[in-house]
Coordinates of C-alpha atoms in Angstrom, one line a residue:
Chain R
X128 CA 194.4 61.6 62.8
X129 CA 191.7 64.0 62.8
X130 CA 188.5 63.8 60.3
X131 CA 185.8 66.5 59.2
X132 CA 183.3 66.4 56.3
X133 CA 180.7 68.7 55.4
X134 CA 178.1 68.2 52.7
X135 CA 175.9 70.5 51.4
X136 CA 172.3 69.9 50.1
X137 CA 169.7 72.5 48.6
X138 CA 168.4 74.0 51.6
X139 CA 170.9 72.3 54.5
X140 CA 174.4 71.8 55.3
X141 CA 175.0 68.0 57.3
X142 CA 178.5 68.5 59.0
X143 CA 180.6 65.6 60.8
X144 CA 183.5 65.4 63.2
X145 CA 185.4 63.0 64.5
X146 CA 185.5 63.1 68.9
X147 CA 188.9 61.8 69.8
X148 CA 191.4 64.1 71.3
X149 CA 194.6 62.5 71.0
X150 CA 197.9 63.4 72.4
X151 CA 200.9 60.9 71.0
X152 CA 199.8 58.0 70.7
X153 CA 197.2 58.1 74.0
X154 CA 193.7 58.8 73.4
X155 CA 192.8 61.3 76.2
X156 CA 188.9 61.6 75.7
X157 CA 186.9 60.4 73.3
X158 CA 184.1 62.7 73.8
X159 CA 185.3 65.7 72.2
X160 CA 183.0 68.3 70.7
X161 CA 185.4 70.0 67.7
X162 CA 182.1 72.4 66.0
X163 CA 182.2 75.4 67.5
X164 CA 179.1 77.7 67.1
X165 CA 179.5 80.9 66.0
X166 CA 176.0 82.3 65.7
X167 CA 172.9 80.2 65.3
X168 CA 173.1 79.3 62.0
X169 CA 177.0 79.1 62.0
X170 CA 179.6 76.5 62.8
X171 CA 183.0 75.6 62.3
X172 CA 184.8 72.8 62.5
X173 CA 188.1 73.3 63.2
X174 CA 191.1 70.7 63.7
X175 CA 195.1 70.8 63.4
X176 CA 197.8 71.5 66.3
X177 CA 196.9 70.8 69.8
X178 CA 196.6 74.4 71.6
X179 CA 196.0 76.4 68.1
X180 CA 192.6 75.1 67.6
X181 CA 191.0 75.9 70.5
X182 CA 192.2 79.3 70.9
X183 CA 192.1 80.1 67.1
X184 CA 188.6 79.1 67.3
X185 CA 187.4 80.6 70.6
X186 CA 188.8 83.6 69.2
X187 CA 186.5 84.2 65.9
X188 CA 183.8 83.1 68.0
X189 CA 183.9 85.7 70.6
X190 CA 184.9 88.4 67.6
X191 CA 181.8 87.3 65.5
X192 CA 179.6 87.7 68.7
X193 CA 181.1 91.2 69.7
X194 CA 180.1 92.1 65.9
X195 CA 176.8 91.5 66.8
X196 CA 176.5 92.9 69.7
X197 CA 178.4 96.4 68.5
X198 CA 176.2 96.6 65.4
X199 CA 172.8 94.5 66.1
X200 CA 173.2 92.1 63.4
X201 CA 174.6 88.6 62.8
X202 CA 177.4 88.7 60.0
X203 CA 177.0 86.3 57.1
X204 CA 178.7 82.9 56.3
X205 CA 180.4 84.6 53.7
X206 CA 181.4 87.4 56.0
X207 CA 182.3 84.9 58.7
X208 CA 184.5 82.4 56.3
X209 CA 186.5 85.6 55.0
X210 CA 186.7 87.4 58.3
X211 CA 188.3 83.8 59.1
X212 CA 190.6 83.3 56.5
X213 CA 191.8 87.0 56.8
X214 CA 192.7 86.1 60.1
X215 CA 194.7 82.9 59.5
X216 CA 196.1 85.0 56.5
X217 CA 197.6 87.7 59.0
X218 CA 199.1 85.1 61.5
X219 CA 200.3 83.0 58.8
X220 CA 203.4 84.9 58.1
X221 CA 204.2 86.3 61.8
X222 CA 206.0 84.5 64.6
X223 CA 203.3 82.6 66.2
X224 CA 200.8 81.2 62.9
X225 CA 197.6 79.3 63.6
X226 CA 198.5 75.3 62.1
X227 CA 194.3 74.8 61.8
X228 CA 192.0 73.3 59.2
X229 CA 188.8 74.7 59.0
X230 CA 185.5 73.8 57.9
X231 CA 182.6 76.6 58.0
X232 CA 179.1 75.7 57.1
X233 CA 176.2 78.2 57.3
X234 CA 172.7 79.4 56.3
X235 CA 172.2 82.5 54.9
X236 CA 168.7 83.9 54.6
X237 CA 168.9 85.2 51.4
X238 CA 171.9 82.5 50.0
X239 CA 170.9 79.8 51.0
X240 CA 173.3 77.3 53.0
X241 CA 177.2 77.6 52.4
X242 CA 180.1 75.2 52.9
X243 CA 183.6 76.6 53.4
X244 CA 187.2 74.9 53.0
X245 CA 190.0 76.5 54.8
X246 CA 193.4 75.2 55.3
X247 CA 196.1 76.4 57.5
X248 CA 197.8 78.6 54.5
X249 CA 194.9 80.8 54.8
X250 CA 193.0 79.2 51.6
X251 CA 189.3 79.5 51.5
X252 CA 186.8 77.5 49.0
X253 CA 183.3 77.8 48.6
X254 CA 182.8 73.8 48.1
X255 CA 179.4 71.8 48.0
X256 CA 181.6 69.3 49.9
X257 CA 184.7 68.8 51.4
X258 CA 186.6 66.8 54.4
X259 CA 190.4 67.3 56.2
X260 CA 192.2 64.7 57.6
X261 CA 193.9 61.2 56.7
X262 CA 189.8 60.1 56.3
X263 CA 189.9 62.5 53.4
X264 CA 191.7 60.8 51.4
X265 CA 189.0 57.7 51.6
X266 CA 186.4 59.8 51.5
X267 CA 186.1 62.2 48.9
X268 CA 185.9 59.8 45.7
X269 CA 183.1 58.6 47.4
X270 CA 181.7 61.5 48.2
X271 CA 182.5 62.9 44.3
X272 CA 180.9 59.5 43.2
X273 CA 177.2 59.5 45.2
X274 CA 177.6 63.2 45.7
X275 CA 174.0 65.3 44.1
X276 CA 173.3 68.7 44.4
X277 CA 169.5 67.9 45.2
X278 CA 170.1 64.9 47.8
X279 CA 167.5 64.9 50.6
X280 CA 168.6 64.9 54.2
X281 CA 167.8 61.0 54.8
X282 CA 170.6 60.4 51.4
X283 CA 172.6 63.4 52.6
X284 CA 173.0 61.0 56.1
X285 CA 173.4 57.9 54.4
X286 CA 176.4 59.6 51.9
X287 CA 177.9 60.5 55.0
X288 CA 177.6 56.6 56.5
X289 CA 179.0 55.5 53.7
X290 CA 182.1 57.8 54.1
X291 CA 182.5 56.3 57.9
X292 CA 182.2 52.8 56.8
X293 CA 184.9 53.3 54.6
X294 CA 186.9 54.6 57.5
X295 CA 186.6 52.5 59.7
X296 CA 187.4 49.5 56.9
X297 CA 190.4 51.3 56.0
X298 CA 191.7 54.2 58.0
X299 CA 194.7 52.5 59.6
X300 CA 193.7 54.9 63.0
X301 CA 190.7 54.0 65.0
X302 CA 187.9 56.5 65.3
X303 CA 184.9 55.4 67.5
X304 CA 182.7 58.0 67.0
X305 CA 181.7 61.3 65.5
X306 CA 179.5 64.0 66.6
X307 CA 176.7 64.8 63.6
X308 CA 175.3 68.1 63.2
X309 CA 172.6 69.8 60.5
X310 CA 172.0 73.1 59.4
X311 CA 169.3 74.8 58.1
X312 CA 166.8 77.9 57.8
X313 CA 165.6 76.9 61.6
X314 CA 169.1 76.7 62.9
X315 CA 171.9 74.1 64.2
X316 CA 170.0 70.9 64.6
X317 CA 172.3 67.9 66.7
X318 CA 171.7 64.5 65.2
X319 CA 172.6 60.9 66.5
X320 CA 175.8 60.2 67.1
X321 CA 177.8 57.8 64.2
X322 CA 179.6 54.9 65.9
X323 CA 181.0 52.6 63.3
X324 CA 180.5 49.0 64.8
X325 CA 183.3 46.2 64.3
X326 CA 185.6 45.6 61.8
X327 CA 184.6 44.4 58.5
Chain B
X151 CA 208.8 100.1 85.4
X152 CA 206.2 102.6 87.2
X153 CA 205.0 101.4 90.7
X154 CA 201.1 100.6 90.3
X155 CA 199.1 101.5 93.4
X156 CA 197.1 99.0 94.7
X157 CA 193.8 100.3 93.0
X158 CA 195.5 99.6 89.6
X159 CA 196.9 96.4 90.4
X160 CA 193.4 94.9 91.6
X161 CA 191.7 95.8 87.9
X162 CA 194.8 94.4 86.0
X163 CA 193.7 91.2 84.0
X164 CA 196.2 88.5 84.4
X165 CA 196.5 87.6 80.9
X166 CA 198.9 90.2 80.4
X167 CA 201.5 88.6 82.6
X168 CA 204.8 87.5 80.7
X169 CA 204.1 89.8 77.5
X170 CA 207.3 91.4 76.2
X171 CA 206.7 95.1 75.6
X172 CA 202.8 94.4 75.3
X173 CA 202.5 98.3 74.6
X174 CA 204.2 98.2 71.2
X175 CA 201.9 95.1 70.0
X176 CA 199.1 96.5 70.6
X177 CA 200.2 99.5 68.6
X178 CA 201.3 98.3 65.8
X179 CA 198.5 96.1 65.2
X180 CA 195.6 99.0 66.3
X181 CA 197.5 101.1 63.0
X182 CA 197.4 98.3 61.0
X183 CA 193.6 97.2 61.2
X184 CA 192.0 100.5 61.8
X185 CA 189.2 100.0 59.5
X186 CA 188.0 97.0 61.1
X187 CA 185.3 97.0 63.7
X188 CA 186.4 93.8 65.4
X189 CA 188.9 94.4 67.8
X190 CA 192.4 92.4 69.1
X191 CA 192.4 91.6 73.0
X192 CA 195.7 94.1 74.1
X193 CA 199.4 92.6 73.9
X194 CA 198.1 89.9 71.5
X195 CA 200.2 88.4 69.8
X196 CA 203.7 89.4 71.7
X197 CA 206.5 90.0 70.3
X198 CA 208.5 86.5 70.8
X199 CA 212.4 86.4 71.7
X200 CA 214.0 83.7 69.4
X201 CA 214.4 80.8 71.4
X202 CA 218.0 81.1 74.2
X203 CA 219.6 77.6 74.6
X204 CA 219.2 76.1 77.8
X205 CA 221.6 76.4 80.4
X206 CA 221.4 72.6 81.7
X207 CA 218.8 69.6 80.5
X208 CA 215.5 70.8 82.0
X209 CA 213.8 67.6 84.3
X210 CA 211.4 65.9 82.5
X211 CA 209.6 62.3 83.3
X212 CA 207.1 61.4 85.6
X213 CA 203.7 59.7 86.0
X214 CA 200.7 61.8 87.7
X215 CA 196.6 60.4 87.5
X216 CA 193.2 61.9 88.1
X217 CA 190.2 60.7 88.4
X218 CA 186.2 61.6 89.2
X219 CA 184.4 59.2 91.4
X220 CA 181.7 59.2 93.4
X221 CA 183.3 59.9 96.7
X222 CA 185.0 63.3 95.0
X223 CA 188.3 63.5 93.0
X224 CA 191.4 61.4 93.6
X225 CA 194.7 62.3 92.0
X226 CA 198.3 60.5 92.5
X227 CA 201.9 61.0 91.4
X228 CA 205.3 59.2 91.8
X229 CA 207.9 61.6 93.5
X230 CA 211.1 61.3 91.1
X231 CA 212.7 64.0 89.9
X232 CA 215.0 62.8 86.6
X233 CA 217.4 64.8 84.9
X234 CA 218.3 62.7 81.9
X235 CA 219.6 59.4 83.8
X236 CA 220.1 61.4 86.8
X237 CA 217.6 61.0 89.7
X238 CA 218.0 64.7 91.4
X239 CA 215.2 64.4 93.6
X240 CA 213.5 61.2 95.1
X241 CA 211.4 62.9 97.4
X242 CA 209.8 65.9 95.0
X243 CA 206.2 67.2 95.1
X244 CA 204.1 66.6 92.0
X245 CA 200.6 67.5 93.5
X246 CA 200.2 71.2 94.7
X247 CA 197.8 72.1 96.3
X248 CA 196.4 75.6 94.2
X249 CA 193.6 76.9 96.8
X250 CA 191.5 74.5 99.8
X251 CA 189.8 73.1 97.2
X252 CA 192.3 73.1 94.1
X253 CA 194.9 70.9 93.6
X254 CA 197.0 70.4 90.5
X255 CA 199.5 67.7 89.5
X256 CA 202.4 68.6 87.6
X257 CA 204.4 67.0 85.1
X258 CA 206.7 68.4 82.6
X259 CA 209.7 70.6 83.5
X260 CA 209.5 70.7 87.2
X261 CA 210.8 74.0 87.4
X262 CA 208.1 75.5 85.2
X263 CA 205.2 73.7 86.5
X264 CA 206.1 75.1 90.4
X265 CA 206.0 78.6 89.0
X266 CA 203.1 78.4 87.2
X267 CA 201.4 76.7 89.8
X268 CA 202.5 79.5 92.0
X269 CA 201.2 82.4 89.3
X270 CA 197.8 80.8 89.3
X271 CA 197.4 80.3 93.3
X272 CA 198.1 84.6 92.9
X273 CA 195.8 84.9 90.4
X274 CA 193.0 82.6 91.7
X275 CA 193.5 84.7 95.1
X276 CA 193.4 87.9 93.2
X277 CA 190.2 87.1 91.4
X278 CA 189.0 86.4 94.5
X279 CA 189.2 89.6 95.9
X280 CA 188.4 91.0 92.9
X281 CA 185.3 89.5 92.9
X282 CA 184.1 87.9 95.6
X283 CA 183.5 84.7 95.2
X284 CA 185.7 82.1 94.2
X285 CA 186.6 80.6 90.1
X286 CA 185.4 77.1 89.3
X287 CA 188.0 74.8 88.1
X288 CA 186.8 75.6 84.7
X289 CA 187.8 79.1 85.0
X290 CA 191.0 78.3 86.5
X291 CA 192.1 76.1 83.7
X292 CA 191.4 78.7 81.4
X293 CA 193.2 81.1 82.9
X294 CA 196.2 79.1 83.1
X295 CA 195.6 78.0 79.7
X296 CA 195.6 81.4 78.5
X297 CA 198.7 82.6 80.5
X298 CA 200.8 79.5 79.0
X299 CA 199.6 80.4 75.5
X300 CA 202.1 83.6 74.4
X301 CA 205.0 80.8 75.9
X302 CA 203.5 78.3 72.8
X303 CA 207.0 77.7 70.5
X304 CA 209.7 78.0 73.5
X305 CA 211.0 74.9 76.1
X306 CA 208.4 75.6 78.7
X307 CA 206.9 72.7 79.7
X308 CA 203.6 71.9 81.8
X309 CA 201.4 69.5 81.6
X310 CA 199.0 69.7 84.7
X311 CA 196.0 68.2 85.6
X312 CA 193.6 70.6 88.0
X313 CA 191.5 68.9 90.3
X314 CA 189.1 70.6 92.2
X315 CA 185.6 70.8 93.7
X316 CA 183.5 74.1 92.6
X317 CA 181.3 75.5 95.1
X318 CA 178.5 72.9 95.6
X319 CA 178.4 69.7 94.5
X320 CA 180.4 69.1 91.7
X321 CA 183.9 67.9 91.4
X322 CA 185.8 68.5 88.3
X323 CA 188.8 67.7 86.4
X324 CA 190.7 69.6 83.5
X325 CA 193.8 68.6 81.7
X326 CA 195.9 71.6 80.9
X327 CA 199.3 71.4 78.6
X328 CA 201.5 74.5 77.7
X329 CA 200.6 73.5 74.1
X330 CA 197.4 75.0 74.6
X331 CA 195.5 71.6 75.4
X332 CA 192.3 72.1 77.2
X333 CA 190.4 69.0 78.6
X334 CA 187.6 68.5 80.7
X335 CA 187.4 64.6 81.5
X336 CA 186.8 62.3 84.1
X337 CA 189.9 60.3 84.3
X338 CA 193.2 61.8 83.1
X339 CA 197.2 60.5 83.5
X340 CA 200.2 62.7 82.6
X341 CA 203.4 62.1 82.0
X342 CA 205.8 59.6 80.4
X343 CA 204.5 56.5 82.4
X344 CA 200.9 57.5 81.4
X345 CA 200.3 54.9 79.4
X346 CA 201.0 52.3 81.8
X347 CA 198.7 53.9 84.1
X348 CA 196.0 54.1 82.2
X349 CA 195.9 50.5 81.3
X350 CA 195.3 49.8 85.0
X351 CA 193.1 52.1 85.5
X352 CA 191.1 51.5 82.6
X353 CA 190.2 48.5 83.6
X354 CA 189.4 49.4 87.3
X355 CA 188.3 52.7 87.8
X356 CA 184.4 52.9 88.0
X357 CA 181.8 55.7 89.3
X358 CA 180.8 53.7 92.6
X359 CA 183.9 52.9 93.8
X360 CA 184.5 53.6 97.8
X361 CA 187.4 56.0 99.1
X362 CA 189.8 53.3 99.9
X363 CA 189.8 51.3 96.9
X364 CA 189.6 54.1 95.0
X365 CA 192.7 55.5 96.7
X366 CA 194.6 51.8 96.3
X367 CA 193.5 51.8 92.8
X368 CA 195.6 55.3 92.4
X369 CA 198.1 53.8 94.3
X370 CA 198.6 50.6 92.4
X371 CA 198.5 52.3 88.7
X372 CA 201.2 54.7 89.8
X373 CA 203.2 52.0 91.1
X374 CA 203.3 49.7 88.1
X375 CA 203.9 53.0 85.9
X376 CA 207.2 53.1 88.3
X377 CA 207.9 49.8 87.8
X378 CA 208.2 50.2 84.1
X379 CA 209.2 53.8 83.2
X380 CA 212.5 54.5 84.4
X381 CA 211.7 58.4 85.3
X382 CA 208.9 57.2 87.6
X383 CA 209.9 55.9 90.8
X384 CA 210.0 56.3 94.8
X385 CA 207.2 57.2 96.6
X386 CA 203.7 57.7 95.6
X387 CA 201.7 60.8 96.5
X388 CA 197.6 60.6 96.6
X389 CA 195.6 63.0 97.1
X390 CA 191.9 63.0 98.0
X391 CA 189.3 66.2 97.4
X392 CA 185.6 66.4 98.8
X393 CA 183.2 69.2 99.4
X394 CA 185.7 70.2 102.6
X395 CA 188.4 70.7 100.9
X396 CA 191.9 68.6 99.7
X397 CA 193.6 65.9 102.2
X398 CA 196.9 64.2 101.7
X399 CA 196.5 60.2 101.9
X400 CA 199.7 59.1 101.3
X401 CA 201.4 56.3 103.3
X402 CA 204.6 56.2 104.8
X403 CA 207.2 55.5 101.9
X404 CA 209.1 52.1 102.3
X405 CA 209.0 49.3 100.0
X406 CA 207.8 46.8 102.3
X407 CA 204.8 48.9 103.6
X408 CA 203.5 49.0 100.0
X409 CA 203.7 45.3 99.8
X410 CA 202.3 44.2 102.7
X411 CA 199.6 47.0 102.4
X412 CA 198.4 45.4 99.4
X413 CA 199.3 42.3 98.2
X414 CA 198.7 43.2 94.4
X415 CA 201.4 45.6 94.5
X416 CA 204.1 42.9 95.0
X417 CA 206.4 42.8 91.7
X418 CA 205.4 40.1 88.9
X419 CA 206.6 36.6 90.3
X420 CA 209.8 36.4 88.1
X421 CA 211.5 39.6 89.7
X422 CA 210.7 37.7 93.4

């Protein structure tokens, strides 16, 4: 029911969340922000069962700022993704595991931006793309189709319209909107809003 | 179980309420990540029970509403209790008032939801004292949130909405569900005759409406939820909170006073 897609470009990443938060079959706010910012040039997306999200997410965040505070620098995307996915690795086999799917996209000073996959068994890709959710499905032959490691941010955008269209023509679940954010070497950068209009 | 003294018991955080044996946790998982700088919060995650069968079939069933409006924060609920195809209570209260200017409806096991109700009302009064000024409904929710979290996996059931005015000018509204939901909106409705009420209000609910129509709006979605779900039914609660504080609008409870009071609450022509 959920959707996220990330896309990375040379020296950005543009991520892309769906805003519904659904419970059965009642859509109880359509305004919901699911990127949660873990240090300025840091977010993740994060999606799955209703109460794990949240808390699962809350929880690196606040760990990932008490690591800065403690030792006076930010940690890296790749320290953040693995610090993550250790996390969901430890829970996954105890009474009470995390059912999340993550996306983690970040700029590095000296590695550039960084797109991460994680799934709910703990599994962690480095991917220049990626998307969770029934919208995936749509979504990412298009995305492998138009898909360049040197797009722009104006074609990075337009990819990403193009995987929205396609949703809202085929995804049998309505989506009305999705929350658009960009990442690069000056930070977490909000963009317009996507709202699919009509049915084609 | 020591007795604490009263200086202990006012620097206790209440997320450690309900944790079974919260001191072995922590141990175990202190040995087992020693190396890492970041730290776990104490008692996290507790050791669950498997899951005891339940004694009788909890009560579930109900239809509660909340919304933001100009004139503050109105929220509504049908009084039945049902257990299964029994009604055990027709005169039950779904909307508790939490502090002057907290009120929470409650939907869900009614059991649970009246404790929990009651463990946040302590803990909102105990952060109080603690610190002098009183949590926003924000804070609240997350509190309660937090407390229902370690109970994620068993049959407790609460699905509340809080609805309360933080000190000022704002009103505010949070959903809270023992699955760990947290909501902030401006209209919410709970409870197996939700959907119903949220197709009238929907369509009628608005930022300018006055207190009166605002509150017959309430009314009148609550009452066509009981007209269609069979575990709504009876009376309808509403409750109305400003800058003073929470006051209980609810009109005396027989079927013709809910007719004559407004005419668009007479049943659809064919049941007549």
């Amino acid at each position: 029911m959920e959707y996220l897609i990330g896309i990375q470009g040379p020296d950005f990443v543009l991520v892309a969340a769906d805003n519904v938060a659904a419970s059965s079959i009642i859509q109880m706010k359509q305004d919901q922000d699911k990127m949660f910012k873990l240090s300025d040039k840091i977010l993740l997306l994060c999606v799955g069962e209703a109460g794990d999200t949240v808390q699962f997410a809350e929880y690196i965040q606040k760990n990932i700022q008490l690591y800065k505070m403690r030792n006076g620098y930010e940690l890296s995307p790749t320290a953040a993704a693995n610090f993550t996915r250790k996390n969901l690795a430890d829970y996954l086999r105890s009474r009470t595991p995390y059912h999340v799917n993550l996306l983690l996209a970040g700029f590095d000073e000296t590695d550039g931006p960084g797109l991460y996959f994680m799934d709910y068994l703990s599994a962690l890709a480095k991917a220049p793309f990626a998307a969770h959710g029934y919208g995936a499905y749509l979504t990412l032959s298009i995305l492998d189709r138009y898909y360049r490691p040197d797009l722009t941010r104006d074609e990075a955008v337009e990819l990403l319209k193009k995987c929205i269209e396609e949703l809202n023509k085929r995804l049998i679940i309505n989506l009305p909107s999705f929350s658009v954010r960009l990442i690069d070497k000056d930070g977490i950068h909000d963009l317009e809003k996507l709202v699919p209009v009509g049915a084609k | 179980v020591r007795q604490k003294n009263s200086a202990e018991y006012l620097s206790e955080s209440p997320i450690q309420f309900g944790q079974i044996n919260p001191n072995i946790a922590s141990n175990f998982i202190n040995t087992l990540h020693q190396d890492l700088v970041l730290s776990f919060p104490p008692g996290f995650p507790p050791s669950c029970s498997p899951s005891v069968p339940l004694p009788f079939t909890m009560s579930h069933g109900t239809t509660t509403l909340a919304f933001i409006f100009q004139g503050g924060v109105i929220a509504a609920a049908d009084t039945r209790s049902s257990c299964n195809g029994l009604v055990a209570c027709p005169a039950s209260q779904k909307i508790l008032p939490v502090h002057s200017h907290l009120v929470g409806t409650t939907s869900g096991t009614s059991a649970d939801c009246a404790l929990w109700k009651r463990i946040l009302a302590r803990e909102l009064r105990l952060y109080q004292l603690r610190h002098g000024r009183r949590l926003s409904t924000a804070g609240a929710a997350k509190l309660l949130a937090h407390m229902l979290h370690p109970f994620k996996g068993t049959e407790l059931c609460v699905a509340a909405t809080l609805c309360g005015w933080d000190g000022g000018e704002r009103p505010s509204l949070y959903y809270v569900c023992s699955d760990g939901t947290r909501l902030q909106g401006e209209l919410f409705s709970v409870g197996s005759g939700s959907p119903y009420a949220y197709s009238v209000l929907d369509g009628g609910v608005r930022w300018g409406l006055t207190v009166e129509e605002a509150t017959s709006l309430a009314r009148q979605a609550v009452y066509r939820a009981t007209h269609r779900d069979a575990y709504s039914g009876n009376c309808v609660d509403v409750y109305h909170i400003t800058s003073k504080g929470w006051a209980l609008k609810t009109l005396p409870c027989k079927e013709e006073t809910i007719y004559k009071q407004d005419p668009e609450t007479l049943p659809p022509s064919h049941l007549r």
